mmCIF file of C-alpha atoms in Angstrom:
data_model
loop_
_atom_site.group_PDB
_atom_site.id
_atom_site.type_symbol
_atom_site.label_atom_id
_atom_site.label_comp_id
_atom_site.label_asym_id
_atom_site.label_seq_id
_atom_site.Cartn_x
_atom_site.Cartn_y
_atom_site.Cartn_z
ATOM 1 C CA MET A 996 94.742 147.057 165.749
ATOM 2 C CA LYS A 997 97.938 147.173 163.615
ATOM 3 C CA ARG A 998 97.044 143.407 162.971
ATOM 4 C CA ILE A 999 93.660 143.916 162.180
ATOM 5 C CA LEU A 1000 94.499 146.516 159.247
ATOM 6 C CA THR A 1001 97.042 144.395 157.745
ATOM 7 C CA GLY A 1002 94.575 141.345 157.481
ATOM 8 C CA THR A 1003 92.253 143.429 155.763
ATOM 9 C CA LEU A 1004 94.555 145.308 153.288
ATOM 10 C CA VAL A 1005 96.073 141.765 152.755
ATOM 11 C CA GLY A 1006 92.524 139.802 152.078
ATOM 12 C CA GLY A 1007 91.441 142.700 150.701
ATOM 13 C CA ILE A 1008 93.747 142.656 147.518
ATOM 14 C CA ALA A 1009 92.828 138.598 147.666
ATOM 15 C CA MET A 1010 89.455 138.860 147.378
ATOM 16 C CA LEU A 1011 89.241 141.470 144.647
ATOM 17 C CA ALA A 1012 92.117 139.791 142.562
ATOM 18 C CA ALA A 1013 90.258 136.086 143.402
ATOM 19 C CA GLY A 1014 86.682 137.964 142.426
ATOM 20 C CA TYR A 1015 88.013 139.621 139.206
ATOM 21 C CA VAL A 1016 89.176 136.090 138.481
ATOM 22 C CA ILE A 1017 85.939 133.680 139.462
ATOM 23 C CA TRP A 1018 83.081 136.409 137.956
ATOM 24 C CA ASP A 1019 85.015 138.564 135.663
ATOM 25 C CA VAL A 1020 86.382 135.889 134.115
ATOM 26 C CA LEU A 1021 85.742 132.027 134.837
ATOM 27 C CA PHE A 1022 81.954 132.621 135.446
ATOM 28 C CA LEU A 1023 80.627 135.569 133.427
ATOM 29 C CA ASP A 1024 79.326 133.656 130.682
ATOM 30 C CA PHE A 1025 76.956 131.900 133.231
ATOM 31 C CA TYR A 1026 75.919 135.079 134.913
ATOM 32 C CA GLN A 1027 75.055 136.514 132.165
ATOM 33 C CA ALA A 1028 72.781 133.208 130.768
ATOM 34 C CA ASN A 1029 71.210 133.166 134.440
ATOM 35 C CA PRO A 1030 69.823 137.404 134.840
ATOM 36 C CA GLY A 1031 67.280 138.714 137.312
ATOM 37 C CA ALA A 1032 64.116 139.985 135.940
ATOM 38 C CA ALA A 1033 65.191 143.840 136.879
ATOM 39 C CA GLU A 1034 66.225 145.677 133.443
ATOM 40 C CA ASN A 1035 69.148 147.951 132.774
ATOM 41 C CA LEU A 1036 70.494 146.577 136.149
ATOM 42 C CA TRP A 1037 74.578 146.591 135.741
ATOM 43 C CA ARG A 1038 76.493 149.355 135.016
ATOM 44 C CA ASP A 1039 78.656 149.161 131.688
ATOM 45 C CA ALA A 1040 81.973 149.268 133.856
ATOM 46 C CA PRO A 1041 81.894 149.511 138.096
ATOM 47 C CA VAL A 1042 82.559 151.823 139.746
ATOM 48 C CA TRP A 1043 86.319 150.431 141.331
ATOM 49 C CA TRP A 1044 86.644 152.441 144.429
ATOM 50 C CA ALA A 1045 83.219 151.448 145.838
ATOM 51 C CA VAL A 1046 84.453 147.392 144.906
ATOM 52 C CA ALA A 1047 87.329 148.020 146.643
ATOM 53 C CA LEU A 1048 85.982 149.115 149.442
ATOM 54 C CA GLY A 1049 83.096 147.589 150.027
ATOM 55 C CA THR A 1050 85.649 144.804 149.982
ATOM 56 C CA LEU A 1051 87.851 145.461 152.212
ATOM 57 C CA THR A 1052 85.245 146.167 154.910
ATOM 58 C CA LEU A 1053 84.095 142.561 154.437
ATOM 59 C CA ALA A 1054 87.679 141.929 154.578
ATOM 60 C CA ALA A 1055 87.510 143.809 157.730
ATOM 61 C CA LEU A 1056 84.995 141.721 159.033
ATOM 62 C CA VAL A 1057 86.818 138.435 158.025
ATOM 63 C CA THR A 1058 90.555 139.784 159.799
ATOM 64 C CA ALA A 1059 88.159 140.462 163.002
ATOM 65 C CA VAL A 1060 86.798 136.551 162.963
ATOM 66 C CA ILE A 1061 90.223 134.905 161.812
ATOM 67 C CA GLU A 1062 92.311 137.326 164.934
ATOM 68 C CA LYS A 1063 90.708 134.964 167.724
ATOM 69 C CA CYS A 1064 91.276 131.464 165.930
ATOM 70 C CA ASP A 1065 93.390 130.219 168.041
ATOM 71 C CA ASP A 1066 94.940 127.716 165.689
ATOM 72 C CA LEU A 1067 96.061 130.561 163.160
ATOM 73 C CA ASN A 1068 97.264 128.647 159.900
ATOM 74 C CA VAL A 1069 96.468 128.982 156.227
ATOM 75 C CA VAL A 1070 93.887 125.699 156.075
ATOM 76 C CA SER A 1071 91.935 127.411 159.323
ATOM 77 C CA GLY A 1072 91.560 131.078 157.641
ATOM 78 C CA PHE A 1073 90.477 129.340 154.616
ATOM 79 C CA LYS A 1074 88.316 127.598 156.665
ATOM 80 C CA TRP A 1075 86.514 130.272 158.572
ATOM 81 C CA GLY A 1076 87.272 132.993 155.367
ATOM 82 C CA GLY A 1077 84.587 130.291 152.931
ATOM 83 C CA LEU A 1078 82.446 130.482 155.801
ATOM 84 C CA MET A 1079 81.790 132.895 156.508
ATOM 85 C CA GLY A 1080 81.723 134.196 152.734
ATOM 86 C CA PHE A 1081 79.452 131.230 152.584
ATOM 87 C CA MET A 1082 76.630 132.640 154.770
ATOM 88 C CA ILE A 1083 76.956 136.356 154.694
ATOM 89 C CA TRP A 1084 76.105 135.590 150.139
ATOM 90 C CA LEU A 1085 73.529 132.934 151.052
ATOM 91 C CA GLY A 1086 71.597 135.292 153.662
ATOM 92 C CA VAL A 1087 71.831 138.707 150.954
ATOM 93 C CA ASN A 1088 71.138 136.548 147.953
ATOM 94 C CA MET A 1089 68.218 134.655 149.248
ATOM 95 C CA ILE A 1090 67.010 138.257 150.936
ATOM 96 C CA LEU A 1091 67.043 140.028 147.444
ATOM 97 C CA HIS A 1092 65.892 137.464 145.362
ATOM 98 C CA GLY A 1093 62.499 137.389 147.754
ATOM 99 C CA TYR A 1094 62.366 141.666 147.747
ATOM 100 C CA SER A 1095 63.348 142.223 144.725
ATOM 101 C CA ASN A 1096 64.195 141.243 141.352
ATOM 102 C CA PHE A 1097 68.098 141.777 141.116
ATOM 103 C CA ASN A 1098 69.143 138.228 141.255
ATOM 104 C CA SER A 1099 67.437 134.197 139.753
ATOM 105 C CA LEU A 1100 67.363 131.695 142.012
ATOM 106 C CA THR A 1101 70.156 129.844 140.088
ATOM 107 C CA ILE A 1102 72.218 133.148 140.709
ATOM 108 C CA ALA A 1103 71.370 132.996 144.168
ATOM 109 C CA LEU A 1104 72.050 129.784 145.568
ATOM 110 C CA VAL A 1105 76.162 129.203 142.904
ATOM 111 C CA ASP A 1106 77.063 132.234 143.960
ATOM 112 C CA PRO A 1107 77.592 131.614 147.929
ATOM 113 C CA LEU A 1108 79.692 128.286 146.669
ATOM 114 C CA LEU A 1109 81.675 130.454 144.291
ATOM 115 C CA GLU A 1110 82.186 133.368 147.714
ATOM 116 C CA PHE A 1111 82.926 130.231 149.970
ATOM 117 C CA VAL A 1112 86.056 129.926 147.109
ATOM 118 C CA ARG A 1113 86.356 134.150 146.907
ATOM 119 C CA THR A 1114 86.387 134.530 150.903
ATOM 120 C CA GLY A 1115 88.100 131.166 151.688
ATOM 121 C CA ILE A 1116 90.734 132.798 149.842
ATOM 122 C CA GLY A 1117 90.979 136.302 151.049
ATOM 123 C CA GLY A 1118 91.147 134.411 154.663
ATOM 124 C CA ALA A 1119 94.360 132.101 153.658
ATOM 125 C CA ALA A 1120 95.745 135.092 153.105
ATOM 126 C CA ILE A 1121 94.827 136.872 155.594
ATOM 127 C CA ALA A 1122 95.569 133.476 158.511
ATOM 128 C CA ALA A 1123 99.283 133.988 157.035
ATOM 129 C CA VAL A 1124 99.462 137.318 157.320
ATOM 130 C CA LEU A 1125 98.626 137.625 160.914
ATOM 131 C CA ALA A 1126 100.302 133.974 161.633
ATOM 132 C CA ARG A 1127 103.245 136.039 159.974
ATOM 133 C CA THR A 1128 102.692 138.862 163.218
ATOM 134 C CA ALA A 1129 102.538 136.781 165.449
ATOM 135 C CA GLY A 1130 105.656 135.268 165.061
ATOM 136 C CA THR A 1131 107.436 139.069 165.105
ATOM 137 C CA THR A 1132 105.570 140.014 167.760
ATOM 138 C CA SER A 1133 105.523 139.258 171.455
ATOM 139 C CA SER A 1134 102.259 141.389 172.335
ATOM 140 C CA VAL A 1135 99.949 138.762 170.768
ATOM 141 C CA HIS A 1136 98.060 135.989 172.836
ATOM 142 C CA MET B 1272 79.989 126.083 169.660
ATOM 143 C CA ASP B 1273 76.836 124.194 170.784
ATOM 144 C CA MET B 1274 74.052 123.302 167.861
ATOM 145 C CA LYS B 1275 70.846 123.902 169.841
ATOM 146 C CA LYS B 1276 72.428 127.332 171.720
ATOM 147 C CA LEU B 1277 73.583 127.860 167.021
ATOM 148 C CA MET B 1278 69.774 126.701 166.219
ATOM 149 C CA THR B 1279 68.201 128.503 168.782
ATOM 150 C CA GLY B 1280 69.931 132.570 167.680
ATOM 151 C CA ALA B 1281 68.985 131.464 164.102
ATOM 152 C CA VAL B 1282 65.345 130.901 164.414
ATOM 153 C CA VAL B 1283 64.375 133.693 166.865
ATOM 154 C CA GLY B 1284 67.319 136.191 165.259
ATOM 155 C CA GLY B 1285 65.490 135.229 161.831
ATOM 156 C CA ILE B 1286 62.304 136.127 163.099
ATOM 157 C CA VAL B 1287 63.097 139.132 164.960
ATOM 158 C CA MET B 1288 65.696 140.022 161.359
ATOM 159 C CA MET B 1289 61.778 139.425 159.491
ATOM 160 C CA GLY B 1290 59.936 142.037 161.464
ATOM 161 C CA LEU B 1291 62.057 144.294 162.186
ATOM 162 C CA GLY B 1292 62.858 144.308 158.363
ATOM 163 C CA TYR B 1293 59.189 144.225 157.468
ATOM 164 C CA LEU B 1294 59.002 147.375 159.839
ATOM 165 C CA ILE B 1295 61.966 149.307 158.714
ATOM 166 C CA TRP B 1296 61.632 149.207 155.196
ATOM 167 C CA GLU B 1297 57.924 148.429 154.492
ATOM 168 C CA VAL B 1298 56.723 150.289 156.820
ATOM 169 C CA LEU B 1299 58.643 153.486 158.615
ATOM 170 C CA PHE B 1300 60.687 153.856 155.581
ATOM 171 C CA ALA B 1301 58.791 152.685 152.948
ATOM 172 C CA ASN B 1302 58.870 155.992 150.924
ATOM 173 C CA TYR B 1303 62.290 157.081 151.041
ATOM 174 C CA PHE B 1304 63.619 153.738 149.772
ATOM 175 C CA SER B 1305 60.971 153.682 146.854
ATOM 176 C CA ALA B 1306 63.514 154.116 144.586
ATOM 177 C CA TRP B 1307 64.045 150.074 145.448
ATOM 178 C CA ASP B 1308 60.304 148.922 145.444
ATOM 179 C CA SER B 1309 60.373 146.636 141.840
ATOM 180 C CA GLY B 1310 56.448 146.558 142.226
ATOM 181 C CA ASN B 1311 56.495 142.278 142.349
ATOM 182 C CA ASP B 1312 55.027 141.114 145.280
ATOM 183 C CA MET B 1313 57.480 140.180 147.588
ATOM 184 C CA ILE B 1314 58.867 135.475 148.141
ATOM 185 C CA TRP B 1315 58.138 135.386 151.018
ATOM 186 C CA TRP B 1316 60.305 131.903 151.595
ATOM 187 C CA SER B 1317 63.621 132.898 150.342
ATOM 188 C CA ALA B 1318 63.591 136.519 152.672
ATOM 189 C CA ALA B 1319 62.760 134.449 155.788
ATOM 190 C CA ALA B 1320 65.461 131.549 154.639
ATOM 191 C CA GLY B 1321 68.025 134.429 154.363
ATOM 192 C CA SER B 1322 67.064 135.818 157.545
ATOM 193 C CA VAL B 1323 67.561 132.757 159.299
ATOM 194 C CA VAL B 1324 71.125 132.132 157.476
ATOM 195 C CA LEU B 1325 72.020 135.972 158.517
ATOM 196 C CA ALA B 1326 70.528 135.561 162.226
ATOM 197 C CA MET B 1327 72.464 131.853 162.193
ATOM 198 C CA LEU B 1328 76.210 134.192 161.216
ATOM 199 C CA LEU B 1329 75.391 137.131 164.346
ATOM 200 C CA THR B 1330 74.832 134.206 166.765
ATOM 201 C CA MET B 1331 78.139 133.143 165.879
ATOM 202 C CA TRP B 1332 79.406 135.901 165.560
ATOM 203 C CA LEU B 1333 78.335 136.831 168.926
ATOM 204 C CA ASP B 1334 80.044 133.382 170.248
ATOM 205 C CA LYS B 1335 83.725 133.794 169.320
ATOM 206 C CA SER B 1336 83.630 137.990 170.511
ATOM 207 C CA GLY B 1337 82.454 136.775 174.088
ATOM 208 C CA ALA B 1338 79.104 138.956 174.392
ATOM 209 C CA LYS B 1339 76.322 137.789 176.316
ATOM 210 C CA ALA B 1340 74.915 140.664 178.367
ATOM 211 C CA TRP B 1341 72.443 142.209 175.924
ATOM 212 C CA MET B 1342 73.840 145.009 175.713
ATOM 213 C CA ASP B 1343 76.982 144.105 175.504
ATOM 214 C CA ALA B 1344 75.122 141.524 171.814
ATOM 215 C CA ALA B 1345 73.843 144.812 170.608
ATOM 216 C CA LYS B 1346 76.756 146.795 170.305
ATOM 217 C CA SER B 1347 78.347 143.742 168.547
ATOM 218 C CA GLY B 1348 75.727 143.326 166.729
ATOM 219 C CA ALA B 1349 75.337 146.570 165.540
ATOM 220 C CA ILE B 1350 79.325 146.534 164.409
ATOM 221 C CA LEU B 1351 78.837 143.852 162.477
ATOM 222 C CA GLY B 1352 75.619 144.446 160.516
ATOM 223 C CA PHE B 1353 76.985 148.145 159.784
ATOM 224 C CA THR B 1354 80.060 147.167 158.554
ATOM 225 C CA LEU B 1355 78.547 144.652 156.783
ATOM 226 C CA TRP B 1356 75.880 146.016 154.741
ATOM 227 C CA LEU B 1357 78.108 149.015 154.480
ATOM 228 C CA GLY B 1358 80.157 146.155 152.699
ATOM 229 C CA LEU B 1359 77.653 145.214 150.481
ATOM 230 C CA ASN B 1360 75.892 147.994 149.965
ATOM 231 C CA LEU B 1361 79.222 149.864 148.305
ATOM 232 C CA LEU B 1362 79.163 146.662 146.104
ATOM 233 C CA PHE B 1363 75.911 146.579 145.305
ATOM 234 C CA ASN B 1364 76.088 150.748 144.683
ATOM 235 C CA ALA B 1365 79.417 150.056 141.912
ATOM 236 C CA TRP B 1366 77.278 147.554 139.946
ATOM 237 C CA ASP B 1367 74.014 148.685 140.145
ATOM 238 C CA GLY B 1368 73.920 151.595 137.687
ATOM 239 C CA GLY B 1369 70.332 152.305 138.707
ATOM 240 C CA ALA B 1370 72.389 153.054 142.170
ATOM 241 C CA ASN B 1371 71.372 156.140 144.867
ATOM 242 C CA LEU B 1372 74.906 155.954 146.808
ATOM 243 C CA MET B 1373 72.949 157.984 150.063
ATOM 244 C CA LEU B 1374 69.953 155.205 149.766
ATOM 245 C CA HIS B 1375 72.952 152.743 150.534
ATOM 246 C CA LEU B 1376 74.436 154.350 153.185
ATOM 247 C CA THR B 1377 71.357 155.157 155.044
ATOM 248 C CA ASP B 1378 70.718 151.737 154.975
ATOM 249 C CA SER B 1379 73.546 150.337 156.242
ATOM 250 C CA VAL B 1380 72.893 152.398 159.160
ATOM 251 C CA LEU B 1381 69.251 151.192 159.619
ATOM 252 C CA GLU B 1382 71.346 147.339 159.314
ATOM 253 C CA ALA B 1383 73.259 148.718 162.632
ATOM 254 C CA VAL B 1384 69.555 149.507 163.919
ATOM 255 C CA ARG B 1385 68.454 146.104 162.843
ATOM 256 C CA TRP B 1386 71.518 143.259 163.631
ATOM 257 C CA GLY B 1387 71.617 145.944 166.827
ATOM 258 C CA ILE B 1388 68.461 144.644 168.257
ATOM 259 C CA THR B 1389 68.341 141.081 166.827
ATOM 260 C CA GLY B 1390 71.974 140.816 168.393
ATOM 261 C CA ALA B 1391 69.793 141.876 171.871
ATOM 262 C CA ALA B 1392 67.406 139.285 171.502
ATOM 263 C CA ILE B 1393 69.374 136.598 170.633
ATOM 264 C CA ALA B 1394 71.780 136.883 173.883
ATOM 265 C CA MET B 1395 68.552 137.217 175.802
ATOM 266 C CA VAL B 1396 67.410 133.762 174.500
ATOM 267 C CA SER B 1397 70.791 132.359 174.842
ATOM 268 C CA GLY B 1398 70.692 133.516 178.897
ATOM 269 C CA SER B 1399 67.495 132.368 179.470
ATOM 270 C CA LYS B 1400 68.497 129.310 177.870
ATOM 271 C CA ALA B 1401 71.953 128.761 179.932
ATOM 272 C CA ALA B 1402 70.243 130.338 182.592
ATOM 273 C CA THR B 1403 67.439 127.138 182.857
ATOM 274 C CA SER B 1404 70.251 124.288 181.495
ATOM 275 C CA ASP B 1405 71.949 125.953 184.613
ATOM 276 C CA HIS B 1406 69.547 124.180 187.489
#
């Protein structure tokens, strides 16, 4: 449980930071240029406690998967985290595009690629911290 | 993991997920979730593609967690579905100006039901496939 909590916290912080750089700095203009049909969808300012809690919950899922990896290192963490981020957001974005005016098809397809990078970075951070913990405890594996 | 098993789980799971999604959100809880109704026709291919991708993720999760019996797969699927959608719904609540937190939380609970049943279905198909290939 301590490993899951540690991975969740470290991964969550890494994902929040990477998410800010990707969506609020680097790709902000791209997202604003390709909106969904829904009007007034976005809040003027996000509810940060919900962003943090949601990101930590997703980081817990990534930690649960990476924790079971035999080869625990930064590269495998990036691959598993990236794969999970890509699949989760491709699936969710396509469903949202199918049911709602939340996103355009362009965003639904590009967003999972950016999530691959973001969740990959989170996965790498999680693997790094779990590998360190594995080296300092005797109860692992 | 075995590619045939992954594809079988993705297709069977995707169909079950789509069917349950229709039953839960379009029939049983349609009035409750009416605030989310965009008023436009649904894009079926997009919803189906999304369901198949998420079913593939669930199949990989079940394989990694070692849940082979349908009851274990139902529990494991429900945990994944609830955790995943709780995270996603909290993010949607954070961004969406018209969000209703209670709707998002209820949605996460219903997703646990949907993913649990889908997990059981995937385990049943995977189990019968394994049994067939054993003989």
